[in-house]
Coordinates of C-alpha atoms in Angstrom, one line a residue:
Chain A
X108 CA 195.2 -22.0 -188.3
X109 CA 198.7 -23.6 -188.1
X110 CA 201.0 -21.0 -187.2
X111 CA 203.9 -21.7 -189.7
X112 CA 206.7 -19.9 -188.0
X113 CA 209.1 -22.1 -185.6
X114 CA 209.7 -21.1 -182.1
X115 CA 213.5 -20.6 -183.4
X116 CA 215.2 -17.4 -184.7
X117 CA 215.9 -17.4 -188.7
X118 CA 219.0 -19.4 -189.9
X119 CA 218.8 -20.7 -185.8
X120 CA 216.4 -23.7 -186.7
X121 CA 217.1 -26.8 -184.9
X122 CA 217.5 -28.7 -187.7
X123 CA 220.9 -27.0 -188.7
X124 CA 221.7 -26.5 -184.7
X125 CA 221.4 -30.6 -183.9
X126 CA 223.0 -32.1 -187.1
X127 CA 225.4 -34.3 -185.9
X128 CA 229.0 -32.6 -187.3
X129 CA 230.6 -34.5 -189.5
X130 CA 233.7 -36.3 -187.8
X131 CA 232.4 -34.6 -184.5
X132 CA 234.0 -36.6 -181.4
X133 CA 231.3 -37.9 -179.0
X134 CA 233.2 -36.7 -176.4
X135 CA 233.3 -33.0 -177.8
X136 CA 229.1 -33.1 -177.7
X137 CA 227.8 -31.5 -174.5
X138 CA 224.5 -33.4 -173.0
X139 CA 223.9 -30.4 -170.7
X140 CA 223.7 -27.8 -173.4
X141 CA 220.4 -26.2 -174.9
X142 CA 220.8 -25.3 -178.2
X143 CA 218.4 -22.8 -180.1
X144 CA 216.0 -22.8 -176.9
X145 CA 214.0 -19.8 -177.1
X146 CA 213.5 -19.2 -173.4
X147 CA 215.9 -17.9 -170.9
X148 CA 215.3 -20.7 -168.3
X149 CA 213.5 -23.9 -167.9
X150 CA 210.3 -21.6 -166.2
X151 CA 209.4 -20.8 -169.9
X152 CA 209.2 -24.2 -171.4
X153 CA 205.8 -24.9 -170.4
X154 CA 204.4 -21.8 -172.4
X155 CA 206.2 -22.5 -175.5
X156 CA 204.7 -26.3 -174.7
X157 CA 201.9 -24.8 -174.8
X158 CA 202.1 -22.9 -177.8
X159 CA 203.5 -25.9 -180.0
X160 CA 200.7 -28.4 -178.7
X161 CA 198.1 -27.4 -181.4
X162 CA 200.4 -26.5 -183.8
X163 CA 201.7 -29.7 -184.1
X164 CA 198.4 -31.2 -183.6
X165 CA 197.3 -29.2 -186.7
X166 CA 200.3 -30.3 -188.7
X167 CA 199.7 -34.3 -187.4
X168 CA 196.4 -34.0 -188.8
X169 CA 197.3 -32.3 -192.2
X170 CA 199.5 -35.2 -192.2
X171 CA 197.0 -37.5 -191.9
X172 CA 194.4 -35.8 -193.9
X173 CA 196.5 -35.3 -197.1
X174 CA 197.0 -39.0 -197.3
X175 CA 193.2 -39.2 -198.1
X176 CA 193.7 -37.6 -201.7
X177 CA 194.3 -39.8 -204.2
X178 CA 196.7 -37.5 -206.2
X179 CA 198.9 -36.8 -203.4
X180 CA 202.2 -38.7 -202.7
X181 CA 202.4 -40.7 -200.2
X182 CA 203.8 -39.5 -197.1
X183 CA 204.9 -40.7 -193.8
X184 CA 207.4 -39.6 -190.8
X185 CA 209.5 -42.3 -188.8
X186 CA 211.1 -40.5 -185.7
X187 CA 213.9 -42.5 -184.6
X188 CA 214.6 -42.4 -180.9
X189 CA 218.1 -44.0 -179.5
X190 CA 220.1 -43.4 -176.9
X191 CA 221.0 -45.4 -173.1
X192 CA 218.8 -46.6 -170.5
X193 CA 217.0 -43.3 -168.8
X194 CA 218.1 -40.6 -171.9
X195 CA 214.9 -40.5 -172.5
X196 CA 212.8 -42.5 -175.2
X197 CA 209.5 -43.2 -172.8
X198 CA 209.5 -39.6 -171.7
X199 CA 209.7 -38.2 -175.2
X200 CA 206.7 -40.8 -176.4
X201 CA 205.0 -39.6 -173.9
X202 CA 205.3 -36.1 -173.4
X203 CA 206.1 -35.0 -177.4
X204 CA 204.0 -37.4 -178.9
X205 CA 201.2 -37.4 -176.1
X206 CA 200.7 -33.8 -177.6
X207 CA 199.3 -35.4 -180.6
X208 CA 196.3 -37.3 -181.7
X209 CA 197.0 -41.1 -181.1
X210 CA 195.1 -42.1 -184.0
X211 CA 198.3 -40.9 -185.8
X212 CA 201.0 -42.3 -184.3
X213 CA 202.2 -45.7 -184.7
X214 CA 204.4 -46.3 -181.6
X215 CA 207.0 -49.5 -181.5
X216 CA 209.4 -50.6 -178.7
X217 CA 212.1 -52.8 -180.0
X218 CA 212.9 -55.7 -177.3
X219 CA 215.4 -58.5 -177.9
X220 CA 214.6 -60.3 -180.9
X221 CA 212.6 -63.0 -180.9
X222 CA 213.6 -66.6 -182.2
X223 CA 211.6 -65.9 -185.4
X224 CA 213.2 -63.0 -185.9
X225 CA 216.3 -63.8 -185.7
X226 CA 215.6 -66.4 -188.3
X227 CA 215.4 -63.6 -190.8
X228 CA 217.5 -60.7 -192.1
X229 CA 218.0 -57.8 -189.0
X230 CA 215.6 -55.4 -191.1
X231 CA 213.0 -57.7 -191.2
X232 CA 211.7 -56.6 -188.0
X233 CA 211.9 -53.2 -188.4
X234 CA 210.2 -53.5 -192.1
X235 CA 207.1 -54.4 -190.0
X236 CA 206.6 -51.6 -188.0
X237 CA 207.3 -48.8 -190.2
X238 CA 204.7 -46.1 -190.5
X239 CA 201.4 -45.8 -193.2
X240 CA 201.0 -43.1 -195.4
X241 CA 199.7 -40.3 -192.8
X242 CA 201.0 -41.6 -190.1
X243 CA 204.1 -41.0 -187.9
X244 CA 205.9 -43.7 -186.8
X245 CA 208.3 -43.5 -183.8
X246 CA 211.0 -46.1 -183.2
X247 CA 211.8 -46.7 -179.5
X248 CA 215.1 -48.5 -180.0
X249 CA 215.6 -49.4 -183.4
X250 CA 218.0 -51.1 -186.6
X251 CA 220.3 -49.6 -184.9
X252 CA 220.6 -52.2 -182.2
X253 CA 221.9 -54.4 -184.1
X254 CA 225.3 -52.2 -184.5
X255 CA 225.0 -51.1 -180.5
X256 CA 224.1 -53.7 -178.6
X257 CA 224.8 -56.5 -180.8
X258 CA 228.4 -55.1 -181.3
X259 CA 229.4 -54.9 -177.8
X260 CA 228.2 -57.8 -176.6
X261 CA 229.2 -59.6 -179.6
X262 CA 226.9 -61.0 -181.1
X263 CA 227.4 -61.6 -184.3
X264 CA 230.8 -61.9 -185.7
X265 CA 232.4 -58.3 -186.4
X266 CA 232.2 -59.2 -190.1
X267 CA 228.8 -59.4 -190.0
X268 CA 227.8 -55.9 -188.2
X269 CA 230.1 -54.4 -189.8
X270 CA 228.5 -54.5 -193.2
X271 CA 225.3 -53.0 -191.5
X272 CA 226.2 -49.7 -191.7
X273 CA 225.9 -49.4 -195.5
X274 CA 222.9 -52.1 -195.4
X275 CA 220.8 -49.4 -193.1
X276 CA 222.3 -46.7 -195.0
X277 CA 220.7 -48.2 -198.4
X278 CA 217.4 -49.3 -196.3
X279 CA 216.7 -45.6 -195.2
X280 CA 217.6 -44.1 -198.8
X281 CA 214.6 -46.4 -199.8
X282 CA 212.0 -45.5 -197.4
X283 CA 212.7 -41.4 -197.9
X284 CA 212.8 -42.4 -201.7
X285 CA 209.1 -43.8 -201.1
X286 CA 208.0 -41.2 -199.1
X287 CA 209.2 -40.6 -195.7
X288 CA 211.1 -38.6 -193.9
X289 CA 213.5 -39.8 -191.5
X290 CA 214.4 -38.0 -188.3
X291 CA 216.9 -39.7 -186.3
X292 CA 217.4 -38.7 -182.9
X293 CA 220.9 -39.4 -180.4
X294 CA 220.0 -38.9 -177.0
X295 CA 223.1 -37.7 -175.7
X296 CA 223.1 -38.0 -172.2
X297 CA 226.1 -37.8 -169.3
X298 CA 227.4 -40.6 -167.0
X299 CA 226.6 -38.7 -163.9
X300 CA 222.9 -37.9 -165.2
X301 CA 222.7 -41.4 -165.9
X302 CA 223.8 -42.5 -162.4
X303 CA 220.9 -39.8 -160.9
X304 CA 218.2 -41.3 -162.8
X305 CA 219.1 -45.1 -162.3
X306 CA 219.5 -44.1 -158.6
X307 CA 216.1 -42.4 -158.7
X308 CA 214.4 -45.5 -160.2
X309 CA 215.6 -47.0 -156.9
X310 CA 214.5 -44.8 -154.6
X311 CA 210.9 -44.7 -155.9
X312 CA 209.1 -48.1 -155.3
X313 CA 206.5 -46.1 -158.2
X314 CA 209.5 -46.7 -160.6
X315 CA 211.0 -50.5 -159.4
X316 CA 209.9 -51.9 -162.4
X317 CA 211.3 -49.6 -164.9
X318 CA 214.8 -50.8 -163.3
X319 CA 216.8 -54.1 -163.7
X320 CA 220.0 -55.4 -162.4
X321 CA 221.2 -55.5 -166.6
X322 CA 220.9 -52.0 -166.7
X323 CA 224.0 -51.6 -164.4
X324 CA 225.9 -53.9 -167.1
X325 CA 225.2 -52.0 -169.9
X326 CA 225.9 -48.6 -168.1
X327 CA 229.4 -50.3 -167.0
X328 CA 230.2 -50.9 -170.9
X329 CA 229.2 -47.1 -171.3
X330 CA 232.6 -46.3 -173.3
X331 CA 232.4 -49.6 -175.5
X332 CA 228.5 -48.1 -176.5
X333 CA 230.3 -44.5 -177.2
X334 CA 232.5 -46.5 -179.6
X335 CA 230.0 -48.0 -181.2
X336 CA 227.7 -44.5 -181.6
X337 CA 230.9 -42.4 -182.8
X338 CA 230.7 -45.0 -185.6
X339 CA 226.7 -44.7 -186.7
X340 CA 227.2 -41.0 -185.9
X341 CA 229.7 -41.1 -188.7
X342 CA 228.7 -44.0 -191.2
X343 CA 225.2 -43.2 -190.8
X344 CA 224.3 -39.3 -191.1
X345 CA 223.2 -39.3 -194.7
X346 CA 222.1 -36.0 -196.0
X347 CA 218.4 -38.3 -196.8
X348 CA 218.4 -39.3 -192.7
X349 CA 220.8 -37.2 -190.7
X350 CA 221.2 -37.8 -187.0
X351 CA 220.4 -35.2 -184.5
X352 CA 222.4 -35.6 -181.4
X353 CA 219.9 -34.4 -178.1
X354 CA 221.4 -32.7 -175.2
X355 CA 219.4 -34.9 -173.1
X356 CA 220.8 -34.0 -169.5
X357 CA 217.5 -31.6 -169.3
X358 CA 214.7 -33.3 -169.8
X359 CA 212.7 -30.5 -170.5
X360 CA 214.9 -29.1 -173.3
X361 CA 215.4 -33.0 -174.9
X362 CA 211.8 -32.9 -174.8
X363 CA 211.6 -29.2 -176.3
X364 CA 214.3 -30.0 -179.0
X365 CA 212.3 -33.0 -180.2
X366 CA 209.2 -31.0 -180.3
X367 CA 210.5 -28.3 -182.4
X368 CA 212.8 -30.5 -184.8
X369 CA 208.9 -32.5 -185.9
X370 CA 207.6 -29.2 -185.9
X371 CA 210.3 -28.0 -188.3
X372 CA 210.0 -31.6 -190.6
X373 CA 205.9 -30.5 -190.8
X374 CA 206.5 -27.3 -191.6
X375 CA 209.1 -28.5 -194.4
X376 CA 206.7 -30.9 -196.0
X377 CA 203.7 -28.4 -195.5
X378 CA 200.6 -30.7 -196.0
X379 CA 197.3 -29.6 -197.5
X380 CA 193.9 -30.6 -196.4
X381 CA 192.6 -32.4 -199.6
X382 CA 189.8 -30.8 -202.0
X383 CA 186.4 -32.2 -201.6
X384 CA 186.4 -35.3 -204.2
X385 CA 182.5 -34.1 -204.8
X386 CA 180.1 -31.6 -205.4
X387 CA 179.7 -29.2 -202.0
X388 CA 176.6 -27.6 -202.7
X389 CA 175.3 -31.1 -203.9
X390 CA 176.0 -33.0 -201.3
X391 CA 175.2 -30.0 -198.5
X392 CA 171.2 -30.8 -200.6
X393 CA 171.7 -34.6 -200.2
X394 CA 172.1 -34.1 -196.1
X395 CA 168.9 -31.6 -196.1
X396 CA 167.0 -33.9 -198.0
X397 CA 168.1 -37.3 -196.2
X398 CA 165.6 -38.3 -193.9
X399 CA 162.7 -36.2 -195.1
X400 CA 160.3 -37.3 -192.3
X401 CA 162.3 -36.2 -189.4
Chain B
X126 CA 199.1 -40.5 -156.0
X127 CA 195.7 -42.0 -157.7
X128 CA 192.8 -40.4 -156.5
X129 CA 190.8 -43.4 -155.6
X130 CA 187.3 -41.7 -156.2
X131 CA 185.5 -40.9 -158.8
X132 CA 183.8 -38.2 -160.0
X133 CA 180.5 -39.6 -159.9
X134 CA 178.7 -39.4 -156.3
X135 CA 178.3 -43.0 -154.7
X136 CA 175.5 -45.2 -156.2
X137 CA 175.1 -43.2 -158.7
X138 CA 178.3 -44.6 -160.7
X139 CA 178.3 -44.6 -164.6
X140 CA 179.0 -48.1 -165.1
X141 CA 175.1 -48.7 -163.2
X142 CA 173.9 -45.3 -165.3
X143 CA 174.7 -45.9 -168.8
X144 CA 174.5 -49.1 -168.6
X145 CA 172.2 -50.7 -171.4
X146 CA 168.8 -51.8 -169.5
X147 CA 167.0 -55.5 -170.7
X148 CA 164.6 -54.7 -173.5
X149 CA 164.7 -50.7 -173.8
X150 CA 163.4 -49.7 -176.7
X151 CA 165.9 -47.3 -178.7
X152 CA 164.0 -44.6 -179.3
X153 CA 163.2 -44.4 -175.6
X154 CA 166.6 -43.5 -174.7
X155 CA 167.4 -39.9 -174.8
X156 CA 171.2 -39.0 -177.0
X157 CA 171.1 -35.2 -175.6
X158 CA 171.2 -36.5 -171.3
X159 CA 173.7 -35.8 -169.1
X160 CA 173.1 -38.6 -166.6
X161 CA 175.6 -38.5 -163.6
X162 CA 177.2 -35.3 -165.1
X163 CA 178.6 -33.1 -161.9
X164 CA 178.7 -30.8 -162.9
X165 CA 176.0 -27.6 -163.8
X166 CA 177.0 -26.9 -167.2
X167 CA 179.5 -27.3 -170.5
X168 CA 181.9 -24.8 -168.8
X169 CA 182.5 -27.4 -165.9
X170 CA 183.9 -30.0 -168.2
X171 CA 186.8 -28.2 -169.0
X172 CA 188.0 -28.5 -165.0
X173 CA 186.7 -31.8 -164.4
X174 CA 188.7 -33.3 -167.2
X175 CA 191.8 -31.2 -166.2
X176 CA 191.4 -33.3 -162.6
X177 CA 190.5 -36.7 -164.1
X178 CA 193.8 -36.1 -166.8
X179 CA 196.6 -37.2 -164.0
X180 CA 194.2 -39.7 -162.6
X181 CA 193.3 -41.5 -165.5
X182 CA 197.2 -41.4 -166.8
X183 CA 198.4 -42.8 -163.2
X184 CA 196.1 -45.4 -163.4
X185 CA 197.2 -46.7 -167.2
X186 CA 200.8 -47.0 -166.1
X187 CA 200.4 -49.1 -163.4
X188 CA 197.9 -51.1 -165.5
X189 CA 201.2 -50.9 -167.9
X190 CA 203.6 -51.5 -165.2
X191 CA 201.2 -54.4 -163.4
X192 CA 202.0 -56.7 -166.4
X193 CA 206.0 -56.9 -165.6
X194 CA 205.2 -58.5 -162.5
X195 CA 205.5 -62.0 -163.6
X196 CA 203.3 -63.3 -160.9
X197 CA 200.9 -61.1 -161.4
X198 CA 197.2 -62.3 -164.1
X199 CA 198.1 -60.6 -167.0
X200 CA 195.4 -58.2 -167.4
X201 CA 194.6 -55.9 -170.3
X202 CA 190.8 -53.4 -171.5
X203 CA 189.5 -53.3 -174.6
X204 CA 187.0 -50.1 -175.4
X205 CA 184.6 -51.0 -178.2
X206 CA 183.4 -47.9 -179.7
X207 CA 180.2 -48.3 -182.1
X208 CA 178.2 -45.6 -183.7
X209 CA 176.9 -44.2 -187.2
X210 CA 179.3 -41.2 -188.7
X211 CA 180.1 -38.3 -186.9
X212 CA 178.8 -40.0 -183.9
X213 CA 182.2 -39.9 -182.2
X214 CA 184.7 -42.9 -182.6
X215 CA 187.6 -40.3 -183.4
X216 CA 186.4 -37.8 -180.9
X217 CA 186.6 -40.1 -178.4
X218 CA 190.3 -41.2 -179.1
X219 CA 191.7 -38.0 -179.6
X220 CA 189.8 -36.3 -176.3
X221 CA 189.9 -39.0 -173.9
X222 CA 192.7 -41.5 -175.1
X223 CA 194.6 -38.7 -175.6
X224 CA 195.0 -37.6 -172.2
X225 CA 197.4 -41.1 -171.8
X226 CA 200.2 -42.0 -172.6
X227 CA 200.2 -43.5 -176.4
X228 CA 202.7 -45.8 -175.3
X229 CA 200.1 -48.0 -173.8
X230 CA 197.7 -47.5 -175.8
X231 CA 196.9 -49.8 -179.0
X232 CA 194.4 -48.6 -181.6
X233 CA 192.7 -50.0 -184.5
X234 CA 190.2 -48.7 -186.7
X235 CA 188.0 -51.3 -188.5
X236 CA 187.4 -50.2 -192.3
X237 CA 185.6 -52.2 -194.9
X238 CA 187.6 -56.0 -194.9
X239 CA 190.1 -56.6 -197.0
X240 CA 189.5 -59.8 -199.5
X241 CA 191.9 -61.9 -197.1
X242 CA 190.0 -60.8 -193.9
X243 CA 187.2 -61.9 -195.9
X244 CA 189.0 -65.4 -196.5
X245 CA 188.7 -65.9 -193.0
X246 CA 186.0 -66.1 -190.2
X247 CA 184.4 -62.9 -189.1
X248 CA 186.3 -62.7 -186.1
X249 CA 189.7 -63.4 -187.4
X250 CA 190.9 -60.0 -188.1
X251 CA 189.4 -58.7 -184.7
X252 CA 191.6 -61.2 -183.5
X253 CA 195.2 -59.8 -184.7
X254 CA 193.9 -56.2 -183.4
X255 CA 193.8 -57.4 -179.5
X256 CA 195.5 -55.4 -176.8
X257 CA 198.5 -56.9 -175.3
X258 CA 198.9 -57.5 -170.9
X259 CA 199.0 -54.3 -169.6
X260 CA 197.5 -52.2 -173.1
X261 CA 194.6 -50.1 -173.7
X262 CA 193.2 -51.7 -176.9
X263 CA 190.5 -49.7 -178.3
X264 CA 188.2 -50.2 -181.1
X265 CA 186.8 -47.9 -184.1
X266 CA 184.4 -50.1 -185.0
X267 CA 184.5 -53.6 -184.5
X268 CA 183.3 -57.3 -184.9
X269 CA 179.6 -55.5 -184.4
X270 CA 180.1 -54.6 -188.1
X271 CA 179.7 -57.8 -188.7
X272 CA 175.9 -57.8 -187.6
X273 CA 175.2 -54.1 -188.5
X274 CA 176.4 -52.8 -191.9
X275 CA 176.7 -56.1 -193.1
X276 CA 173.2 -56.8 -192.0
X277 CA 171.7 -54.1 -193.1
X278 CA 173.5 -54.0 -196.4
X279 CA 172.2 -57.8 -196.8
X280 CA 176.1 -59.0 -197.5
X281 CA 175.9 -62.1 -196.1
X282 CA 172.5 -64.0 -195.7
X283 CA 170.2 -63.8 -192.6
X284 CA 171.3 -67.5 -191.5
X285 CA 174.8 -66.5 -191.4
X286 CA 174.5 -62.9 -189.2
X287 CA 171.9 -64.5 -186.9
X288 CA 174.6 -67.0 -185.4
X289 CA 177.4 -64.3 -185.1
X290 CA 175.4 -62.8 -181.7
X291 CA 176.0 -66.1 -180.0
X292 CA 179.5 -66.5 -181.4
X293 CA 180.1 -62.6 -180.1
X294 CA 178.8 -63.0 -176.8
X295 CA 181.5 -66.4 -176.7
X296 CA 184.1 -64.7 -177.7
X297 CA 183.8 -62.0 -175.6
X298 CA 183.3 -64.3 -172.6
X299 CA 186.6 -66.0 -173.5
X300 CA 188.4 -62.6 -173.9
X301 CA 187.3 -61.6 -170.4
X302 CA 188.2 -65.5 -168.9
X303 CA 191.6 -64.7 -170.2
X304 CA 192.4 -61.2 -168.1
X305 CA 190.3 -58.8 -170.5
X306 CA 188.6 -56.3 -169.5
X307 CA 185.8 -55.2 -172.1
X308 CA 184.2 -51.3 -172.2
X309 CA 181.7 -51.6 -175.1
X310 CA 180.3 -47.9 -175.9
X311 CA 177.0 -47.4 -178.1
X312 CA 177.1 -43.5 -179.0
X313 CA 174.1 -42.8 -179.2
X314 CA 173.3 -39.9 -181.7
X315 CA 170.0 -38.0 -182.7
X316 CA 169.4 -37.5 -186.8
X317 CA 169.1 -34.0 -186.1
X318 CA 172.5 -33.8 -184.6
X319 CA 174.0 -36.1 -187.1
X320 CA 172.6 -33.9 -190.1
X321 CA 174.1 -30.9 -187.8
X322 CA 177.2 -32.5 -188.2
X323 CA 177.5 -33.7 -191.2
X324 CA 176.7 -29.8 -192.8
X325 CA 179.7 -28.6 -190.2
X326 CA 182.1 -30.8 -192.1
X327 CA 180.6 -29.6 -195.7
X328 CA 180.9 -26.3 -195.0
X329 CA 184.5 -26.4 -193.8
X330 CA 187.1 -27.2 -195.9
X331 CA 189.4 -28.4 -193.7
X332 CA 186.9 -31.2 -193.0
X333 CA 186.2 -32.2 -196.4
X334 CA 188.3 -35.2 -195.9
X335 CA 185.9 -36.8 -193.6
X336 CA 182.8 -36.8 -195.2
X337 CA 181.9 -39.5 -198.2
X338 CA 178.8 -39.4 -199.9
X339 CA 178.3 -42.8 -198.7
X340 CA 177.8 -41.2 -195.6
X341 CA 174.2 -40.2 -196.4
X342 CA 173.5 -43.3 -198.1
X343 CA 173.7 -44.5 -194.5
X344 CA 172.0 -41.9 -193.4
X345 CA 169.2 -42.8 -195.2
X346 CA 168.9 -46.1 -193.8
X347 CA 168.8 -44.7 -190.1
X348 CA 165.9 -46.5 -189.0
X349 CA 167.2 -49.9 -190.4
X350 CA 170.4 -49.7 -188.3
X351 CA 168.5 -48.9 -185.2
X352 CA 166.7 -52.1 -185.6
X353 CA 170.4 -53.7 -186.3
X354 CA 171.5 -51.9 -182.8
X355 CA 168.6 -52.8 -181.4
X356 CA 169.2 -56.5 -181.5
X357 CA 173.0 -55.9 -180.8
X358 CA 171.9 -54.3 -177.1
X359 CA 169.1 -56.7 -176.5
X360 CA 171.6 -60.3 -177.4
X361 CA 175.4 -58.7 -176.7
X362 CA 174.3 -57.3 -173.4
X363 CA 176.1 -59.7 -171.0
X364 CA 177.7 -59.2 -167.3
X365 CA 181.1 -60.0 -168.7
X366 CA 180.7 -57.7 -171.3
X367 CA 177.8 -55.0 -170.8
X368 CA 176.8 -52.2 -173.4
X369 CA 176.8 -48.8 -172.4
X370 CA 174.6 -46.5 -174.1
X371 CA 176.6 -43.3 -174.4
X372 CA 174.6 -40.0 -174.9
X373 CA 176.5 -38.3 -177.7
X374 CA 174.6 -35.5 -178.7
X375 CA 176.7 -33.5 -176.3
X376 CA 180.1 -33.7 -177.1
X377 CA 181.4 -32.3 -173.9
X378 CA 179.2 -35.0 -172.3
X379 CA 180.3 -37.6 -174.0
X380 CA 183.9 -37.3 -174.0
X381 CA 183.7 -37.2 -170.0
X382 CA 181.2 -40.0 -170.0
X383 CA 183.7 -42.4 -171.8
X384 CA 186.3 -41.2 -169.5
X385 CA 184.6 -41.6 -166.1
X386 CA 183.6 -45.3 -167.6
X387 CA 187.2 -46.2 -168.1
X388 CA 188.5 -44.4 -164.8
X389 CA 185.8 -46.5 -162.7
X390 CA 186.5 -49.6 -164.8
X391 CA 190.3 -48.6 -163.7
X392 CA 189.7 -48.1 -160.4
X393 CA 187.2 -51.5 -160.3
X394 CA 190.8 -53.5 -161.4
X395 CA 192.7 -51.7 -159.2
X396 CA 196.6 -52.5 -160.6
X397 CA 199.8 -52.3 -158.6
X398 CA 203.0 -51.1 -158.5
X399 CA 205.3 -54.1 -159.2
X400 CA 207.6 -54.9 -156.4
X401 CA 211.1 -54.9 -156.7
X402 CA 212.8 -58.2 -158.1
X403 CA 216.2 -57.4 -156.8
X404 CA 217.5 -55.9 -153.4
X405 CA 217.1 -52.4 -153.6
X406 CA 220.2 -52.1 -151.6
X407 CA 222.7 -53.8 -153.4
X408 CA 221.5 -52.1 -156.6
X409 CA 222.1 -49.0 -155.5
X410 CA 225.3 -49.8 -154.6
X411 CA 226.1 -51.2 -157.8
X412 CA 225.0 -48.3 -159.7
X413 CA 226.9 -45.9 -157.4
X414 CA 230.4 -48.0 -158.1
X415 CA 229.8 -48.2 -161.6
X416 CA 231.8 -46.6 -163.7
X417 CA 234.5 -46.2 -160.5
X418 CA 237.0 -43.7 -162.9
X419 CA 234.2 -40.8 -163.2

């Protein structure tokens, strides 16, 4: 039943439209643009929600199923999510993903580290959490906090981030060499959208407690962060993981984008439902016959 | 915004309906009723879980939200799904959980133990798979395994199973002490329905992957794990932690039965909107002089 074709136009798919350009300037990338949306204004996104809901539901559970077949390679997706306070992570969790069945997501928030984590290696964290085979895995915040945040507010010594770049770069080359596929995501949002949604927080005591007085420091250090996401745009957009940079000024198209970017990644690795592992016809006369005396 | 009513007319609330009775025999209980249903038929459930949707998902986040309060008791559910194949664990998560966000949700499905669960006592892995303040844990399958399959299977000997009611019911009471809220769900399923659905999954290909011929070797043993349920509902049947006997023979039914259970048990803990922990004023200021040069 999965309909196979992307929402997109041929040669349009969002996976070429969203590649973060080599050498790009962060300031060049517009957060209020809408690249490869299908629609001509925000009044069709709901349909073509609508349309992708059981696609990719179909595809998630392909996913999932395939994994069940002993001969099959292992496979798994990890969506990255990064981007400031209020560009969106939450919203795509739960508007993408909430499309989805749960049972195949496995959802992480990264917080500050704890004390034990800290005591280990910056990966080891993020080793933990990363998808089974079948599942899809979404990283809310991520490794790369510790070349964001940890960089601008120092940290760590700059000798010491600054060999992270190739450390992460190795780390993903190992996971897609193992089996999964990596879709990074840069939600690229404005100052001034910023400053609407952190003021909306305030204004709606439904929302207090998504707000705190630190996200006013970190949004006062906004052109240190930019610094410090030119650079993973640029050490980090391996042809194995690329980054996709998210116009995220429209929530409705950030959510879109994402949507359509899995959908594309599903339709790439086009999972099969397994064969039966055992005789149909046999097994169809094992049910008929259980339980004779009913 | 949360509608503060349930579905259900007054007195006549599912948590008193489906709730397990002292000493009722299993085969008196009927798995194709519709008790407390509103509606007149199938083609009402479609509306009715279109209303309880936003209800049930504004009610989860402030259960989410609730636990950032630091002054409020850290509160959490736990949904305890138990049930022979095709009876409607998955169902279940996919139809009702589903309708949350996944970011508050935490899932676990409970498959045969691994030999270092097995190191440990019974209730050690169930342990690791608990729901965080403020989560939605849910269980496929759960430490009732450990008095069902391995009873019935004989894994263990009798001496050892018969404690484990006993060291259930105190766990469970010390789950609940600490802020738990526990939904356990018995889905109750006729043969005929099961055989039903075990052929629907044999004759389509893109369910092969679900069916085992183990799962008529259970089958076959139907009338042993009654017994083992039996003694589950008569000795696990506390106040702090009551079994519900879900009809499941209906799955339109049964997905708005586990629903309404969870939306009353919502509505029964009744969680807040944090209040703000700064002066709303002064942040707003802040975030509107921030970033003074745009």
């Amino acid at each position: 039943m999965a309909n196979k074709k992307s929402q997109t136009t041929d040669g349009n798919d969002l996976r070429s439209l969203l590649r973060a350009k080599a050498n790009v300037a962060m300031t060049d990338l517009d957060p209020g643009a809408t690249p490869g949306f299908p629609g001509t204004s925000k009044a069709d996104v709901a349909d073509l929600t609508a349309e992708l809901a059981p696609v990719l539901s179909d595809w998630q559970e392909r996913l999932y199923a395939e994994n069940k077949e002993p001969d099959t390679p292992q496979r798994s997706i990890l969506v990255v999510l990064q981007g400031l306070d209020t560009s969106g992570k939450g919203g795509i969790i739960r508007h993408v993903f909430g499309l989805v069945d749960p049972q195949g997501l496995k959802i992480h928030a990264f917080k500050q580290p704890t004390p034990e984590e800290l005591s280990h290696d910056f990966l080891w964290r993020i080793r933990q959490q990363l998808p089974s085979p079948g599942m899809i895995g979404i990283f809310d915040r991520s490794q790369y906090e510790d070349v964001l945040v940890v960089r601008v507010n120092e940290l760590v010594e700059p000798a010491v981030w600054q060999q992270r770049y190739d450390l992460i770069n190795d780390f993903e080359a190992s996971l897609t060499a193992s089996g999964t596929t990596i879709i990074k995501c840069f939600l690229n949002m404005s100052p001034d959208e910023q400053k609407r949604r952190l003021l909306e927080r305030l204004e709606n005591p439904t929302k207090y407690w998504k707000f705190s007085h630190g996200d006013v420091e970190v949004r006062g250090r906004w052109d240190d962060y930019m610094v410090a996401y030119q650079d993973v745009l640029n050490r980090c957009n391996t042809d194995v993981a690329p980054w996709y940079v998210i116009p995220s000024d429209r929530k409705w198209y950030r959510n879109w984008a994402v949507a359509t970017l899995l959908l594309e990644h599903l339709e790439g690795m086009n999972p099969q439902w397994p064969q039966a592992e055992f005789v149909v016809e046999d097994e169809i006369a094992a049910v008929k016959n259980s339980l004779p005396q009913r």
